[in-house]
């Protein structure tokens, strides 16, 4: 196992059998060696800095019916809400005042937020916050819509692929939702020039280690700038309510493998990880994660964006979360960085990548040249 960690560190890739062995190993010493190699890689590139993105969950209306998700269309018990443009801008204003320079505008696939309305929204945010990065996370769309939003000023797009294998994808989604379209979206997004985030849940219903290996191989092919992984957590109003939650240790192992596959990758320590274990996000960072996404949504709506049960931070104001995160991360020797924090590694558009994250790459990233 020690050999596999060293090999992954050196070559940044492993074969399928090797990946499976690495992820499947449960020896505490081996896991510790994997986590510390990933933590060293994080420290080498990013030092003690963690990028902070302000998350605005602006609608929980969704036309999709993913079987695992609490805000899926078929959940009649979900209390629906939608922020209008002024309310979204007010979230940005609060976030800006707190120092955030990246806004993640995330929602379900809400038919009332069509391509034109999103485009106008992006233009407004871009006009008001020229120095901020705008990330969209609005699900699947046609290439033309993605292009319009990019032209309007969006820089990044987060779309988890959820699972890279057809068999497993079909166990998590109804027939109308296809893996082929999800993958098409991701390749379009990258091709258009977005800094692109993929990702998946660990321990989702019926997932095997082979499925996770497929996810990692898919990511190797896509070369996204960001990968979000978090444990699956059951939601009481879904058919998977009695399924076990994903393992924290396995999630950490996936984070560590991703860090070693691409030392420059942006990897969030997710809210789901913080929900699955009280110190989940800290442990995520110690296993290689380098991004935090505190919530900027109005507290009165937070509870309704319930993808899974017992989500943390639903009662806290954005400022409280920032303060809490800053204290938590200080306990593991890290500090919050509020700047744009663009990707500076291999997957970047038009660049060679591979450089260390230095003050000069950070400056160029801010100036938009990488
Ligand atoms: N548990 C954990 N993560 C979930 N997501 C959706 N439902 C759940 C759940 N029950 C994740 C999906 C989605 C992201 C926004 O949240 O991966 O892409
Ligand atoms: Fe939200 Fe700790 S991060 S309360």
Short mmCIF file of N, CA and C in Angstrom, two decimals, residues 123-231:
data_model
loop_
_atom_site.label_atom_id
_atom_site.label_comp_id
_atom_site.label_asym_id
_atom_site.label_seq_id
_atom_site.Cartn_x
_atom_site.Cartn_y
_atom_site.Cartn_z
N UNK A 123 -25.35 39.10 -16.04
CA UNK A 123 -24.91 40.44 -16.44
C UNK A 123 -24.98 41.42 -15.27
N UNK A 124 -26.04 41.32 -14.52
CA UNK A 124 -26.19 42.23 -13.36
C UNK A 124 -25.10 42.00 -12.33
N UNK A 125 -24.85 40.72 -12.02
CA UNK A 125 -23.82 40.43 -11.01
C UNK A 125 -22.46 40.85 -11.54
N UNK A 126 -22.19 40.55 -12.80
CA UNK A 126 -20.92 40.92 -13.41
C UNK A 126 -20.73 42.44 -13.38
N UNK A 127 -21.82 43.17 -13.71
CA UNK A 127 -21.74 44.63 -13.72
C UNK A 127 -21.46 45.20 -12.33
N UNK A 128 -22.04 44.59 -11.33
CA UNK A 128 -21.89 45.12 -9.97
C UNK A 128 -20.59 44.67 -9.32
N UNK A 129 -20.05 43.52 -9.73
CA UNK A 129 -18.87 42.95 -9.04
C UNK A 129 -17.81 42.52 -10.05
N UNK A 130 -17.22 43.51 -10.69
CA UNK A 130 -16.22 43.25 -11.73
C UNK A 130 -15.02 42.47 -11.22
N UNK A 131 -14.73 42.57 -9.94
CA UNK A 131 -13.53 41.91 -9.40
C UNK A 131 -13.83 40.53 -8.81
N UNK A 132 -15.04 40.04 -9.02
CA UNK A 132 -15.39 38.74 -8.42
C UNK A 132 -15.52 37.66 -9.49
N UNK A 133 -15.27 36.44 -9.08
CA UNK A 133 -15.54 35.30 -9.96
C UNK A 133 -17.00 34.89 -9.76
N UNK A 134 -17.64 34.58 -10.88
CA UNK A 134 -19.02 34.10 -10.82
C UNK A 134 -19.04 32.63 -11.22
N UNK A 135 -19.46 31.78 -10.29
CA UNK A 135 -19.64 30.36 -10.60
C UNK A 135 -21.13 30.09 -10.69
N UNK A 136 -21.51 29.36 -11.71
CA UNK A 136 -22.90 28.93 -11.82
C UNK A 136 -22.98 27.44 -11.52
N UNK A 137 -24.09 27.03 -10.92
CA UNK A 137 -24.33 25.62 -10.67
C UNK A 137 -25.83 25.41 -10.82
N UNK A 138 -26.25 25.27 -12.08
CA UNK A 138 -27.67 25.28 -12.42
C UNK A 138 -28.09 24.02 -13.15
N UNK A 139 -27.22 23.03 -13.13
CA UNK A 139 -27.59 21.77 -13.75
C UNK A 139 -27.32 21.71 -15.25
N UNK A 140 -28.07 20.82 -15.92
CA UNK A 140 -27.83 20.57 -17.34
C UNK A 140 -28.52 21.63 -18.19
N UNK A 141 -27.86 22.01 -19.29
CA UNK A 141 -28.47 22.95 -20.23
C UNK A 141 -27.87 22.68 -21.60
N UNK A 142 -28.44 23.32 -22.64
CA UNK A 142 -27.84 23.12 -23.96
C UNK A 142 -26.60 24.01 -24.10
N UNK A 143 -25.78 23.67 -25.06
CA UNK A 143 -24.51 24.38 -25.22
C UNK A 143 -24.73 25.88 -25.43
N UNK A 144 -25.78 26.21 -26.19
CA UNK A 144 -26.06 27.62 -26.47
C UNK A 144 -26.29 28.42 -25.19
N UNK A 145 -27.00 27.85 -24.25
CA UNK A 145 -27.24 28.55 -22.97
C UNK A 145 -25.93 28.74 -22.21
N UNK A 146 -25.14 27.66 -22.15
CA UNK A 146 -23.85 27.78 -21.46
C UNK A 146 -23.01 28.89 -22.10
N UNK A 147 -23.07 28.97 -23.43
CA UNK A 147 -22.29 30.01 -24.13
C UNK A 147 -22.79 31.41 -23.77
N UNK A 148 -24.10 31.57 -23.77
CA UNK A 148 -24.68 32.88 -23.43
C UNK A 148 -24.25 33.32 -22.04
N UNK A 149 -24.29 32.40 -21.10
CA UNK A 149 -23.97 32.75 -19.71
C UNK A 149 -22.49 33.08 -19.58
N UNK A 150 -21.66 32.35 -20.35
CA UNK A 150 -20.22 32.63 -20.32
C UNK A 150 -19.95 34.02 -20.88
N UNK A 151 -20.58 34.32 -22.01
CA UNK A 151 -20.44 35.65 -22.62
C UNK A 151 -20.91 36.74 -21.67
N UNK A 152 -21.92 36.44 -20.90
CA UNK A 152 -22.48 37.44 -19.98
C UNK A 152 -21.56 37.68 -18.78
N UNK A 153 -20.57 36.79 -18.59
CA UNK A 153 -19.61 37.05 -17.52
C UNK A 153 -19.41 35.96 -16.49
N UNK A 154 -20.05 34.81 -16.69
CA UNK A 154 -19.80 33.70 -15.74
C UNK A 154 -18.42 33.11 -16.03
N UNK A 155 -17.68 32.77 -14.98
CA UNK A 155 -16.32 32.24 -15.15
C UNK A 155 -16.24 30.74 -14.95
N UNK A 156 -17.12 30.24 -14.10
CA UNK A 156 -16.98 28.85 -13.65
C UNK A 156 -18.34 28.17 -13.64
N UNK A 157 -18.32 26.84 -13.72
CA UNK A 157 -19.57 26.10 -13.68
C UNK A 157 -19.34 24.80 -12.93
N UNK A 158 -20.20 24.55 -11.97
CA UNK A 158 -20.11 23.31 -11.18
C UNK A 158 -21.26 22.39 -11.56
N UNK A 159 -20.91 21.20 -12.01
CA UNK A 159 -21.92 20.21 -12.37
C UNK A 159 -21.36 18.84 -12.03
N UNK A 160 -21.79 18.30 -10.92
CA UNK A 160 -21.28 16.96 -10.58
C UNK A 160 -21.78 15.95 -11.60
N UNK A 161 -20.90 15.05 -12.02
CA UNK A 161 -21.37 14.03 -12.97
C UNK A 161 -22.20 12.97 -12.23
N UNK A 162 -22.05 12.90 -10.92
CA UNK A 162 -22.81 12.03 -10.00
C UNK A 162 -22.31 10.59 -9.97
N UNK A 163 -22.12 9.99 -11.14
CA UNK A 163 -21.47 8.67 -11.21
C UNK A 163 -21.18 8.43 -12.69
N UNK A 164 -20.02 7.84 -12.97
CA UNK A 164 -19.57 7.80 -14.36
C UNK A 164 -19.99 6.53 -15.11
N UNK A 165 -20.58 5.58 -14.41
CA UNK A 165 -20.97 4.33 -15.07
C UNK A 165 -22.47 4.29 -15.36
N UNK A 166 -22.82 3.79 -16.54
CA UNK A 166 -24.23 3.75 -16.98
C UNK A 166 -25.12 2.97 -16.00
N UNK A 167 -24.62 1.80 -15.59
CA UNK A 167 -25.43 0.92 -14.73
C UNK A 167 -25.82 1.66 -13.44
N UNK A 168 -24.83 2.26 -12.82
CA UNK A 168 -25.08 2.94 -11.56
C UNK A 168 -25.89 4.21 -11.77
N UNK A 169 -25.62 4.93 -12.85
CA UNK A 169 -26.36 6.18 -13.13
C UNK A 169 -27.86 5.88 -13.21
N UNK A 170 -28.18 4.77 -13.84
CA UNK A 170 -29.59 4.40 -14.03
C UNK A 170 -30.26 3.99 -12.71
N UNK A 171 -29.47 3.64 -11.71
CA UNK A 171 -30.07 3.29 -10.42
C UNK A 171 -30.34 4.54 -9.57
N UNK A 172 -29.76 5.64 -9.98
CA UNK A 172 -29.92 6.88 -9.21
C UNK A 172 -30.86 7.88 -9.88
N UNK A 173 -31.17 7.64 -11.16
CA UNK A 173 -31.94 8.63 -11.93
C UNK A 173 -33.02 7.97 -12.76
N UNK A 174 -34.11 8.70 -13.01
CA UNK A 174 -35.15 8.17 -13.90
C UNK A 174 -34.65 8.13 -15.35
N UNK A 175 -35.40 7.44 -16.18
CA UNK A 175 -34.94 7.18 -17.54
C UNK A 175 -34.65 8.43 -18.36
N UNK A 176 -35.42 9.46 -18.15
CA UNK A 176 -35.23 10.68 -18.95
C UNK A 176 -33.91 11.40 -18.71
N UNK A 177 -33.27 11.12 -17.62
CA UNK A 177 -32.00 11.80 -17.30
C UNK A 177 -30.84 10.86 -17.68
N UNK A 178 -30.02 11.29 -18.62
CA UNK A 178 -28.99 10.37 -19.11
C UNK A 178 -27.58 10.82 -18.74
N UNK A 179 -26.75 9.82 -18.52
CA UNK A 179 -25.34 10.07 -18.24
C UNK A 179 -24.67 10.71 -19.46
N UNK A 180 -25.11 10.29 -20.64
CA UNK A 180 -24.50 10.83 -21.86
C UNK A 180 -24.69 12.35 -21.90
N UNK A 181 -25.88 12.82 -21.56
CA UNK A 181 -26.10 14.27 -21.60
C UNK A 181 -25.30 14.99 -20.52
N UNK A 182 -25.23 14.37 -19.36
CA UNK A 182 -24.47 14.97 -18.25
C UNK A 182 -23.00 15.14 -18.67
N UNK A 183 -22.44 14.10 -19.26
CA UNK A 183 -21.05 14.17 -19.71
C UNK A 183 -20.90 15.19 -20.83
N UNK A 184 -21.85 15.21 -21.74
CA UNK A 184 -21.82 16.19 -22.84
C UNK A 184 -21.76 17.60 -22.26
N UNK A 185 -22.58 17.85 -21.25
CA UNK A 185 -22.58 19.18 -20.61
C UNK A 185 -21.18 19.51 -20.09
N UNK A 186 -20.54 18.59 -19.42
CA UNK A 186 -19.24 18.86 -18.82
C UNK A 186 -18.18 19.15 -19.88
N UNK A 187 -18.20 18.37 -20.96
CA UNK A 187 -17.21 18.62 -22.02
C UNK A 187 -17.50 19.94 -22.73
N UNK A 188 -18.78 20.27 -22.92
CA UNK A 188 -19.13 21.58 -23.50
C UNK A 188 -18.63 22.71 -22.61
N UNK A 189 -18.88 22.59 -21.32
CA UNK A 189 -18.49 23.65 -20.38
C UNK A 189 -16.99 23.91 -20.44
N UNK A 190 -16.23 22.82 -20.44
CA UNK A 190 -14.77 22.97 -20.49
C UNK A 190 -14.34 23.59 -21.80
N UNK A 191 -14.97 23.13 -22.87
CA UNK A 191 -14.62 23.60 -24.20
C UNK A 191 -14.94 25.09 -24.37
N UNK A 192 -16.02 25.53 -23.77
CA UNK A 192 -16.40 26.95 -23.86
C UNK A 192 -15.40 27.83 -23.12
N UNK A 193 -14.78 27.28 -22.10
CA UNK A 193 -13.77 28.06 -21.38
C UNK A 193 -14.07 28.26 -19.91
N UNK A 194 -15.12 27.64 -19.44
CA UNK A 194 -15.41 27.70 -18.00
C UNK A 194 -14.34 26.96 -17.21
N UNK A 195 -13.99 27.46 -16.04
CA UNK A 195 -13.33 26.60 -15.06
C UNK A 195 -14.43 25.68 -14.57
N UNK A 196 -14.23 24.40 -14.77
CA UNK A 196 -15.32 23.45 -14.64
C UNK A 196 -15.13 22.53 -13.44
N UNK A 197 -16.22 22.32 -12.73
CA UNK A 197 -16.20 21.40 -11.59
C UNK A 197 -17.08 20.19 -11.85
N UNK A 198 -16.52 19.00 -11.67
CA UNK A 198 -17.30 17.77 -11.72
C UNK A 198 -17.39 17.23 -10.29
N UNK A 199 -17.86 16.02 -10.13
CA UNK A 199 -17.88 15.46 -8.78
C UNK A 199 -18.93 14.40 -8.60
N UNK A 200 -18.93 13.81 -7.43
CA UNK A 200 -19.84 12.70 -7.16
C UNK A 200 -19.97 12.47 -5.67
N UNK A 201 -20.98 11.70 -5.32
CA UNK A 201 -21.18 11.33 -3.92
C UNK A 201 -20.43 10.04 -3.63
N UNK A 202 -19.94 9.92 -2.43
CA UNK A 202 -19.29 8.68 -2.01
C UNK A 202 -20.29 7.89 -1.16
N UNK A 203 -20.48 6.64 -1.52
CA UNK A 203 -21.42 5.81 -0.77
C UNK A 203 -22.86 6.00 -1.21
N UNK A 204 -23.07 6.49 -2.43
CA UNK A 204 -24.45 6.62 -2.89
C UNK A 204 -25.03 5.22 -3.07
N UNK A 205 -26.36 5.09 -3.07
CA UNK A 205 -26.98 3.76 -3.10
C UNK A 205 -26.44 2.90 -4.24
N UNK A 206 -26.08 1.68 -3.89
CA UNK A 206 -25.59 0.66 -4.84
C UNK A 206 -24.21 0.95 -5.43
N UNK A 207 -23.55 1.98 -4.94
CA UNK A 207 -22.21 2.28 -5.47
C UNK A 207 -21.22 1.22 -5.01
N UNK A 208 -20.34 0.80 -5.91
CA UNK A 208 -19.26 -0.13 -5.56
C UNK A 208 -17.92 0.60 -5.69
N UNK A 209 -16.87 -0.04 -5.22
CA UNK A 209 -15.54 0.56 -5.38
C UNK A 209 -15.20 0.70 -6.86
N UNK A 210 -15.68 -0.25 -7.67
CA UNK A 210 -15.43 -0.14 -9.12
C UNK A 210 -16.08 1.12 -9.68
N UNK A 211 -17.26 1.47 -9.17
CA UNK A 211 -17.90 2.71 -9.63
C UNK A 211 -17.02 3.92 -9.31
N UNK A 212 -16.46 3.94 -8.11
CA UNK A 212 -15.60 5.07 -7.72
C UNK A 212 -14.36 5.12 -8.61
N UNK A 213 -13.82 3.95 -8.92
CA UNK A 213 -12.66 3.91 -9.82
C UNK A 213 -13.06 4.50 -11.18
N UNK A 214 -14.26 4.16 -11.66
CA UNK A 214 -14.74 4.75 -12.93
C UNK A 214 -14.83 6.27 -12.82
N UNK A 215 -15.32 6.75 -11.67
CA UNK A 215 -15.42 8.20 -11.46
C UNK A 215 -14.04 8.84 -11.58
N UNK A 216 -13.05 8.22 -10.96
CA UNK A 216 -11.70 8.78 -10.98
C UNK A 216 -11.12 8.75 -12.39
N UNK A 217 -11.40 7.69 -13.13
CA UNK A 217 -10.90 7.60 -14.52
C UNK A 217 -11.62 8.63 -15.40
N UNK A 218 -12.90 8.82 -15.15
CA UNK A 218 -13.63 9.85 -15.91
C UNK A 218 -13.01 11.23 -15.66
N UNK A 219 -12.70 11.49 -14.40
CA UNK A 219 -12.10 12.77 -14.02
C UNK A 219 -10.72 12.93 -14.67
N UNK A 220 -10.00 11.85 -14.73
CA UNK A 220 -8.69 11.89 -15.38
C UNK A 220 -8.83 12.30 -16.85
N UNK A 221 -9.87 11.81 -17.49
CA UNK A 221 -10.09 12.15 -18.89
C UNK A 221 -10.61 13.57 -19.08
N UNK A 222 -11.50 13.99 -18.20
CA UNK A 222 -12.10 15.33 -18.32
C UNK A 222 -11.12 16.43 -17.93
N UNK A 223 -10.28 16.13 -16.95
CA UNK A 223 -9.39 17.13 -16.36
C UNK A 223 -10.13 18.40 -15.93
N UNK A 224 -11.06 18.27 -15.02
CA UNK A 224 -11.77 19.45 -14.53
C UNK A 224 -10.86 20.27 -13.63
N UNK A 225 -11.30 21.50 -13.35
CA UNK A 225 -10.51 22.37 -12.47
C UNK A 225 -10.87 22.13 -11.01
N UNK A 226 -12.08 21.63 -10.81
CA UNK A 226 -12.55 21.41 -9.45
C UNK A 226 -13.27 20.07 -9.40
N UNK A 227 -13.18 19.40 -8.27
CA UNK A 227 -13.97 18.17 -8.08
C UNK A 227 -14.58 18.20 -6.69
N UNK A 228 -15.90 18.16 -6.64
CA UNK A 228 -16.60 18.14 -5.36
C UNK A 228 -17.01 16.71 -5.02
N UNK A 229 -16.56 16.24 -3.87
CA UNK A 229 -17.04 14.93 -3.40
C UNK A 229 -17.51 15.06 -1.96
N UNK A 230 -18.60 14.39 -1.68
CA UNK A 230 -19.10 14.38 -0.32
C UNK A 230 -19.81 13.06 -0.11
N UNK A 231 -19.99 12.67 1.14
CA UNK A 231 -20.71 11.42 1.39
C UNK A 231 -22.19 11.55 1.04
#
